CSV table of C-alpha atoms and ligand atoms in Angstrom, one decimal:
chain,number,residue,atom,x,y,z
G,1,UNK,CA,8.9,-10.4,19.4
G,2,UNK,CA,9.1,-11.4,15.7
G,3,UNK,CA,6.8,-14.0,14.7
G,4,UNK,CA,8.4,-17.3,13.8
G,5,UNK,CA,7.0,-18.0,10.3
G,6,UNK,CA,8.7,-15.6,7.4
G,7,UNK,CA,6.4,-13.3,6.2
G,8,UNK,CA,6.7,-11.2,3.5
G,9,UNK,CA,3.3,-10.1,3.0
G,10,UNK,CA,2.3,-7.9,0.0
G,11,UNK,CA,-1.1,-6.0,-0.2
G,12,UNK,CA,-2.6,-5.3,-3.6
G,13,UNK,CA,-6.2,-3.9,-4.4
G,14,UNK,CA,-7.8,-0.5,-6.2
G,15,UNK,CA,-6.9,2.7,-4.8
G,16,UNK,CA,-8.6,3.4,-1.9
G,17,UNK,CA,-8.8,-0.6,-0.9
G,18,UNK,CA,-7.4,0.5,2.7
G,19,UNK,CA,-3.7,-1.2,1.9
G,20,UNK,CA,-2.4,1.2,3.6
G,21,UNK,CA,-4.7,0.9,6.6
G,22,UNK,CA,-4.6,-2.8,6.6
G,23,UNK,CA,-0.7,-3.2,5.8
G,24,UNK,CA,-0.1,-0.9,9.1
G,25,UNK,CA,-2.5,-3.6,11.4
G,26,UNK,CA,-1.1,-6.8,10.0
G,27,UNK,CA,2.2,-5.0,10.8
G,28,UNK,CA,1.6,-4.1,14.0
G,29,UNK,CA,0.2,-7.5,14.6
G,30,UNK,CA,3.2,-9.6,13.5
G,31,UNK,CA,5.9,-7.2,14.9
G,32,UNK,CA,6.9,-6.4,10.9
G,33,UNK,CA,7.8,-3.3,9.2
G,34,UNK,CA,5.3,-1.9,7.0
G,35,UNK,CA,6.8,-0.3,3.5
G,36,UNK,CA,4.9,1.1,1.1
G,37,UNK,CA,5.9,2.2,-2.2
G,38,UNK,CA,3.5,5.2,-2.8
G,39,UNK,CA,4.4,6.7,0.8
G,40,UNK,CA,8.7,6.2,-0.2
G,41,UNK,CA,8.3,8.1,-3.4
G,42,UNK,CA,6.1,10.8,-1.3
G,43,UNK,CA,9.0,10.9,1.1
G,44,UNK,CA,11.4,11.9,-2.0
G,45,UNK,CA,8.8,14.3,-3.0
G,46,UNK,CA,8.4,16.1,0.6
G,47,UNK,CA,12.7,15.8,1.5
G,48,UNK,CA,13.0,17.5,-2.2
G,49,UNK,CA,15.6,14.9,-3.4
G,50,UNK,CA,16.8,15.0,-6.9
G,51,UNK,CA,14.7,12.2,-7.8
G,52,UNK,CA,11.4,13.5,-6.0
G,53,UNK,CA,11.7,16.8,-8.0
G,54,UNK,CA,11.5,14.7,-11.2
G,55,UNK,CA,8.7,12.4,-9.9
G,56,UNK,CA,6.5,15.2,-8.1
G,57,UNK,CA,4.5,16.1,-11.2
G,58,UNK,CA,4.3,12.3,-11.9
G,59,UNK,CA,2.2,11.1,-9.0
G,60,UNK,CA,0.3,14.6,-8.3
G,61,UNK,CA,-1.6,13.1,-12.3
G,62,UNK,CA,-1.8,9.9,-10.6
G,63,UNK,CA,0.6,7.7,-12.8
G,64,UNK,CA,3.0,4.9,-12.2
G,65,UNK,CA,6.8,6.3,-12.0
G,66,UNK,CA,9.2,4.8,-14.0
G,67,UNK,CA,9.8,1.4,-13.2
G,68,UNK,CA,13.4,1.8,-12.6
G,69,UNK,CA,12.9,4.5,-10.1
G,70,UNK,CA,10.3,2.5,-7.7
G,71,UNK,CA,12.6,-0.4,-7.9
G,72,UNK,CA,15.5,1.5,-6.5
G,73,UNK,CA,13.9,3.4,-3.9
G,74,UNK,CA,12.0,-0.1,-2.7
G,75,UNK,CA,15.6,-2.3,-3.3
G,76,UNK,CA,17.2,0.4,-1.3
G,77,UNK,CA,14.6,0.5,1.6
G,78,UNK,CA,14.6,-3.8,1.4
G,79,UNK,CA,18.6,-3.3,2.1
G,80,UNK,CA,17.6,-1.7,6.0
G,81,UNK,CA,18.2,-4.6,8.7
G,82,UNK,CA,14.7,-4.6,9.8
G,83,UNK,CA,13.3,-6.3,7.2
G,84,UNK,CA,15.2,-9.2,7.6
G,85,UNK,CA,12.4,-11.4,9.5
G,86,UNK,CA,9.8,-10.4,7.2
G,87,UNK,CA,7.6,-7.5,6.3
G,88,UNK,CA,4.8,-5.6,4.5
G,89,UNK,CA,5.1,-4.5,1.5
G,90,UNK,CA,2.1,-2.4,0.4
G,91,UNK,CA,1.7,-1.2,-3.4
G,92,UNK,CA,4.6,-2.5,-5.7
G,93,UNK,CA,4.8,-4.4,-7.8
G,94,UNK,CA,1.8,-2.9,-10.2
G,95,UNK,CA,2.6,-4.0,-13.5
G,96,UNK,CA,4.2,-7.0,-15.4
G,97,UNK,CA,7.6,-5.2,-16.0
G,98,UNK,CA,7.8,-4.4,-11.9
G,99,UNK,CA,6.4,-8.0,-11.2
G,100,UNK,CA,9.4,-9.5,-13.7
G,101,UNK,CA,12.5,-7.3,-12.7
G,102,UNK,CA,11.0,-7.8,-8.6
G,103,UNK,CA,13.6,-10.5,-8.5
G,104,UNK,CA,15.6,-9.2,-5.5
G,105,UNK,CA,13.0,-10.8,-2.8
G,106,UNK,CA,9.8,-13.0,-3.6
G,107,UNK,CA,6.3,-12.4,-1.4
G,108,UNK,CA,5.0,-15.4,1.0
G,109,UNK,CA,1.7,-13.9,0.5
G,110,UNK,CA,-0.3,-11.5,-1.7
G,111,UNK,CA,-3.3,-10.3,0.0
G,112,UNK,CA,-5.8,-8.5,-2.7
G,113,UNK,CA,-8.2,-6.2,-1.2
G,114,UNK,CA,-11.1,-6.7,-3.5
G,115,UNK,CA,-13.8,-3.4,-3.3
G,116,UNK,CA,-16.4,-1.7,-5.6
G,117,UNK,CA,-15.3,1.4,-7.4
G,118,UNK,CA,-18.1,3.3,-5.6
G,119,UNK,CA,-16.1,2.6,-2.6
G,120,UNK,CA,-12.9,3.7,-3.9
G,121,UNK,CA,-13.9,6.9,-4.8
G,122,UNK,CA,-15.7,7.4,-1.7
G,123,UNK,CA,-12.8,6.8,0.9
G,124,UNK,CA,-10.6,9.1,-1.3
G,125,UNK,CA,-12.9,11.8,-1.5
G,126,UNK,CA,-12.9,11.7,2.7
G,127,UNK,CA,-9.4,10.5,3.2
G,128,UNK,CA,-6.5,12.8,5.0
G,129,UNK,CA,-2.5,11.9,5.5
G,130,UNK,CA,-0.5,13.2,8.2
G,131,UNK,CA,1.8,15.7,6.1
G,132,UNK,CA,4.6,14.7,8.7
G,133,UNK,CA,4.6,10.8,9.7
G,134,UNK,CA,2.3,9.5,6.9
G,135,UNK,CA,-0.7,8.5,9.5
G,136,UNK,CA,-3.8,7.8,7.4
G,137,UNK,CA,-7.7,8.8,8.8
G,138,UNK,CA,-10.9,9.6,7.1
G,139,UNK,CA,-13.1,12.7,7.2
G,140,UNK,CA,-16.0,10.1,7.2
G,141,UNK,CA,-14.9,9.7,10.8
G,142,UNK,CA,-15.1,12.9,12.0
G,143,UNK,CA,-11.3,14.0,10.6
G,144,UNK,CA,-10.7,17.6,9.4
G,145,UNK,CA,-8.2,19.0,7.3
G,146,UNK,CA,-5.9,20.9,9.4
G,147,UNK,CA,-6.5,19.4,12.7
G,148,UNK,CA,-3.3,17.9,14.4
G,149,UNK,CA,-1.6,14.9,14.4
G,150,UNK,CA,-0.5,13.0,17.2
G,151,UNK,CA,3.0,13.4,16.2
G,152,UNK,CA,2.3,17.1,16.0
G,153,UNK,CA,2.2,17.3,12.0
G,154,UNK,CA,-1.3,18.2,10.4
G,155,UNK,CA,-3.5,16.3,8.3
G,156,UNK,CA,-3.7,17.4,4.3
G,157,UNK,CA,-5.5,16.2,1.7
G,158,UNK,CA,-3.2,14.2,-1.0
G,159,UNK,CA,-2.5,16.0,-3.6
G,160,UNK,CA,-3.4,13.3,-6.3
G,161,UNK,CA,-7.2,12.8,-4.5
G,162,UNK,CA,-8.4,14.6,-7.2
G,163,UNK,CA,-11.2,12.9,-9.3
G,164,UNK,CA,-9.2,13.1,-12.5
G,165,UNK,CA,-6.1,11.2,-11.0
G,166,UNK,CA,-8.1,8.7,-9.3
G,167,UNK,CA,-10.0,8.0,-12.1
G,168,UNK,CA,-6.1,7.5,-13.5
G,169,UNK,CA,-5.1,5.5,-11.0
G,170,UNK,CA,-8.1,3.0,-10.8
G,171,UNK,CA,-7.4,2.6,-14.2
G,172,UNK,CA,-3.7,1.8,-14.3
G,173,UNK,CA,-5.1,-1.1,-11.5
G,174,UNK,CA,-7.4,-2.5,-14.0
G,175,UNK,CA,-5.3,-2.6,-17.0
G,176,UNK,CA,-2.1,-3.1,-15.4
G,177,UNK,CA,-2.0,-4.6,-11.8
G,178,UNK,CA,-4.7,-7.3,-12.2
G,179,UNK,CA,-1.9,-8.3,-14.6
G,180,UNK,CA,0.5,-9.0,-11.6
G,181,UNK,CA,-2.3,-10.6,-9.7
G,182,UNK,CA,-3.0,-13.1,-12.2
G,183,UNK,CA,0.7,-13.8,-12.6
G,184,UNK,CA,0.7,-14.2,-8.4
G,185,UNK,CA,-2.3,-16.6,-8.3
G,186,UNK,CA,-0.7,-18.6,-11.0
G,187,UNK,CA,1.6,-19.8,-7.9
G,188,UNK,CA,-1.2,-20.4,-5.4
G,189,UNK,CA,-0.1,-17.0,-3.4
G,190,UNK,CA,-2.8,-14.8,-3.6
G,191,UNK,CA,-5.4,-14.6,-0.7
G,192,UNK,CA,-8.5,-12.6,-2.0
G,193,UNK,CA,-10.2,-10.4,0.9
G,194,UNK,CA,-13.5,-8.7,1.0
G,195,UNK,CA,-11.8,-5.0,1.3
G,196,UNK,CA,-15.8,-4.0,2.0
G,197,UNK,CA,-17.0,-3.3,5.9
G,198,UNK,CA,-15.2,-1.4,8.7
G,199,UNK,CA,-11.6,-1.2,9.1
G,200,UNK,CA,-11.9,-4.3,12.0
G,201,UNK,CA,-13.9,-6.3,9.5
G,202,UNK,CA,-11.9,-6.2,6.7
G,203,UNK,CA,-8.8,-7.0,9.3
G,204,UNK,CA,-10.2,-9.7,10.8
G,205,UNK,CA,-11.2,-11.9,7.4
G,206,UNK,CA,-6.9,-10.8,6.6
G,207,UNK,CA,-5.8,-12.6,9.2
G,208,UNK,CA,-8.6,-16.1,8.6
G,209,UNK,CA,-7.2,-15.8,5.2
G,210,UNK,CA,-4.0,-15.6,6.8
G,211,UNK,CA,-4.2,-17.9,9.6
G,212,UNK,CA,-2.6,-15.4,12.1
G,213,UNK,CA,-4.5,-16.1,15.0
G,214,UNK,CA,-2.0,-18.1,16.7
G,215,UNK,CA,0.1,-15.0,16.5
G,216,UNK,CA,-2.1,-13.5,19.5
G,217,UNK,CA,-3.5,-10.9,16.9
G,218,UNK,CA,-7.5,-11.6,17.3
I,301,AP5,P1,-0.2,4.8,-3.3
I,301,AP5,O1,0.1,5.7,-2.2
I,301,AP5,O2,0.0,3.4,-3.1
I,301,AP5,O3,-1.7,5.0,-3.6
I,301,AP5,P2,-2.9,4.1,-4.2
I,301,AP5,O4,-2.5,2.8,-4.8
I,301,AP5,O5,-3.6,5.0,-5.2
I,301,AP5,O6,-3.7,3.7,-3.0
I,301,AP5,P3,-4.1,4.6,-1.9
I,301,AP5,O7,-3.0,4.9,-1.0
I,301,AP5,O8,-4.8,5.7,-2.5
I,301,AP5,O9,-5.2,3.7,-1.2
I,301,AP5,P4,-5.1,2.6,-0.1
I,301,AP5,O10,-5.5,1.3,-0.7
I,301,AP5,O11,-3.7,2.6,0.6
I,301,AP5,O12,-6.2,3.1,1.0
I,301,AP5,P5,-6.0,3.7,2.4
I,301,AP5,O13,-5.6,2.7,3.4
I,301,AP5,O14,-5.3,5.0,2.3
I,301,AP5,O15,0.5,5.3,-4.6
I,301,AP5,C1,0.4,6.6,-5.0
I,301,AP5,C2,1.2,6.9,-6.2
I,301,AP5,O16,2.5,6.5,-6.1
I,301,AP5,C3,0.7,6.1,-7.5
I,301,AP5,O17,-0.4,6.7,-8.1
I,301,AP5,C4,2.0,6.2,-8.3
I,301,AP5,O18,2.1,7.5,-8.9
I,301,AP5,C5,3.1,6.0,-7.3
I,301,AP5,N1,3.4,4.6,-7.1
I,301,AP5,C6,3.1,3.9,-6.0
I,301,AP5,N2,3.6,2.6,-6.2
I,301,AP5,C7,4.2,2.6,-7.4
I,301,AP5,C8,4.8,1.6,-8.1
I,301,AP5,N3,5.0,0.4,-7.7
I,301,AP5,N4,5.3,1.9,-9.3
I,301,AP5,C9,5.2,3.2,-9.8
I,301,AP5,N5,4.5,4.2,-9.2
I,301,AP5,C10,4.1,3.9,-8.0
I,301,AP5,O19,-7.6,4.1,2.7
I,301,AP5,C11,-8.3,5.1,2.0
I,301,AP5,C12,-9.2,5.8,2.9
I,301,AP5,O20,-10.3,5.0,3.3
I,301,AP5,C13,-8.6,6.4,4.2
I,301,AP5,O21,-9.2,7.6,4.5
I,301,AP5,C14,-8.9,5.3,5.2
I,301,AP5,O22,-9.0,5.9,6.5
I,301,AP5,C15,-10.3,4.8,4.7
I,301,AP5,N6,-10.5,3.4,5.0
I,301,AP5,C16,-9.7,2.4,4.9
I,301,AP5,N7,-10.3,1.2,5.1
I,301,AP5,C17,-11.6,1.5,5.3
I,301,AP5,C18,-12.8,0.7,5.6
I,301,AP5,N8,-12.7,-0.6,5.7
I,301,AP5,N9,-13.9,1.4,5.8
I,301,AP5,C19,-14.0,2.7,5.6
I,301,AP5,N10,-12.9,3.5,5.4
I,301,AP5,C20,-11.8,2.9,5.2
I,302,MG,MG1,-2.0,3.8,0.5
């Protein structure tokens, strides 16, 4: 069942936060579609559309795409019918020009997932993605590249979890996204969480910050 309050809940923090991780539990939890803009443009990439030929290069060095292009593959996934009672949106916008043209739908929320860059660099030196539904795990859980995935695909390393591009992308957050965080805040959306601790941890302070529990999710 949908929950009853709108939700459009956006998840920002350094690479390697665990947006992705957390976006998929708050959206199991509230019955919500999780999107997330770095896992569309890797779908372009893998179905070999026109448009992931020309951004492959881009996001294997670990920079944005061009603004226009993440806006039209995130307007086009916001035009489906499921997101109509809400969603997760995990990764966009991540700089001021994607936070002022994001006028086709405003967030009810913007969770930041606040860790150190120790961290970062640790979880994406360990991390592995399902090459087939997208399925995020960690090597620091006992993971190996190669093994199976539940839905039969294997797990790969990503190809821009290489130290140079996430020194790029951890970057382009603190030049660039804190940007969009400050400009959030400025309207009283932006819940700050402790991204630091186990996946559970970090999930349970989301959902105090988000006052979820009477949505039977702790
Ligand atoms: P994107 O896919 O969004 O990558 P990112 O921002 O670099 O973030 P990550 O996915 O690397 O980290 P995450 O925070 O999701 O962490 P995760 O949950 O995986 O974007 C990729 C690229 O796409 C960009 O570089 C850019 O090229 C392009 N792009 C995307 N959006 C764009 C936009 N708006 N405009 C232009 N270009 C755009 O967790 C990491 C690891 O840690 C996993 O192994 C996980 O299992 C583990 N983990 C998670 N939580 C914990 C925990 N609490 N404790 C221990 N391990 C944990
Ligand atoms: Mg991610």
């Amino acid at each position: 069942m949908p929950s009853q309050r709108l939700f459009k809940i956006f998840i920002l923090g350094p690479q390697g936060a665990g947006k992705g991780t957390q976006a998929e539990l708050v959206g199991q939890a509230l019955h919500l579609p999780v999107l997330s803009a770095g896992q569309l443009l890797r779908d372009e990439v893998r179905a070999k559309t026109l448009l992931g030929l020309e951004i492959e290069e881009t996001l294997r060095g670990g920079h944005l795409v061009p603004d226009a292009v993440s806006a039209t593959v995130l307007r086009a996934r916001l035009q489906q019918p499921d997101v109509l009672h809400g969603y997760v949106l995990d990764g966009f916008p991540r700089n001021l020009s994607q936070y002022q043209t994001f006028t086709f739908d405003l967030p009810t929320h913007v969770v930041v997932l606040d860790i150190s860059e120790e961290e970062s660099i640790r979880r994406l030196t360990g991390r592995l993605t399902c090459d087939t539904c997208g399925k995020v795990v960690s090597m620091h859980d006992g993971y190996t590249v190669g093994q199976a995935c539940m839905c039969g695909g294997t797990l790969v390393q990503r190809d821009d979890d290489t130290p140079e591009a996430i020194g790029r992308r951890l970057g382009i957050y603190q030049t660039e996204t804190r940007q969009v965080i400050d400009a959030y805040a400025a309207q009283g959306l932006v819940h700050h969480v402790d991204g630091m601790g186990t996946v559970t941890e970090v999930f349970a302070r989301i959902q105090d910050a988000l006052q979820l529990s009477s949505y039977g999710t702790s």
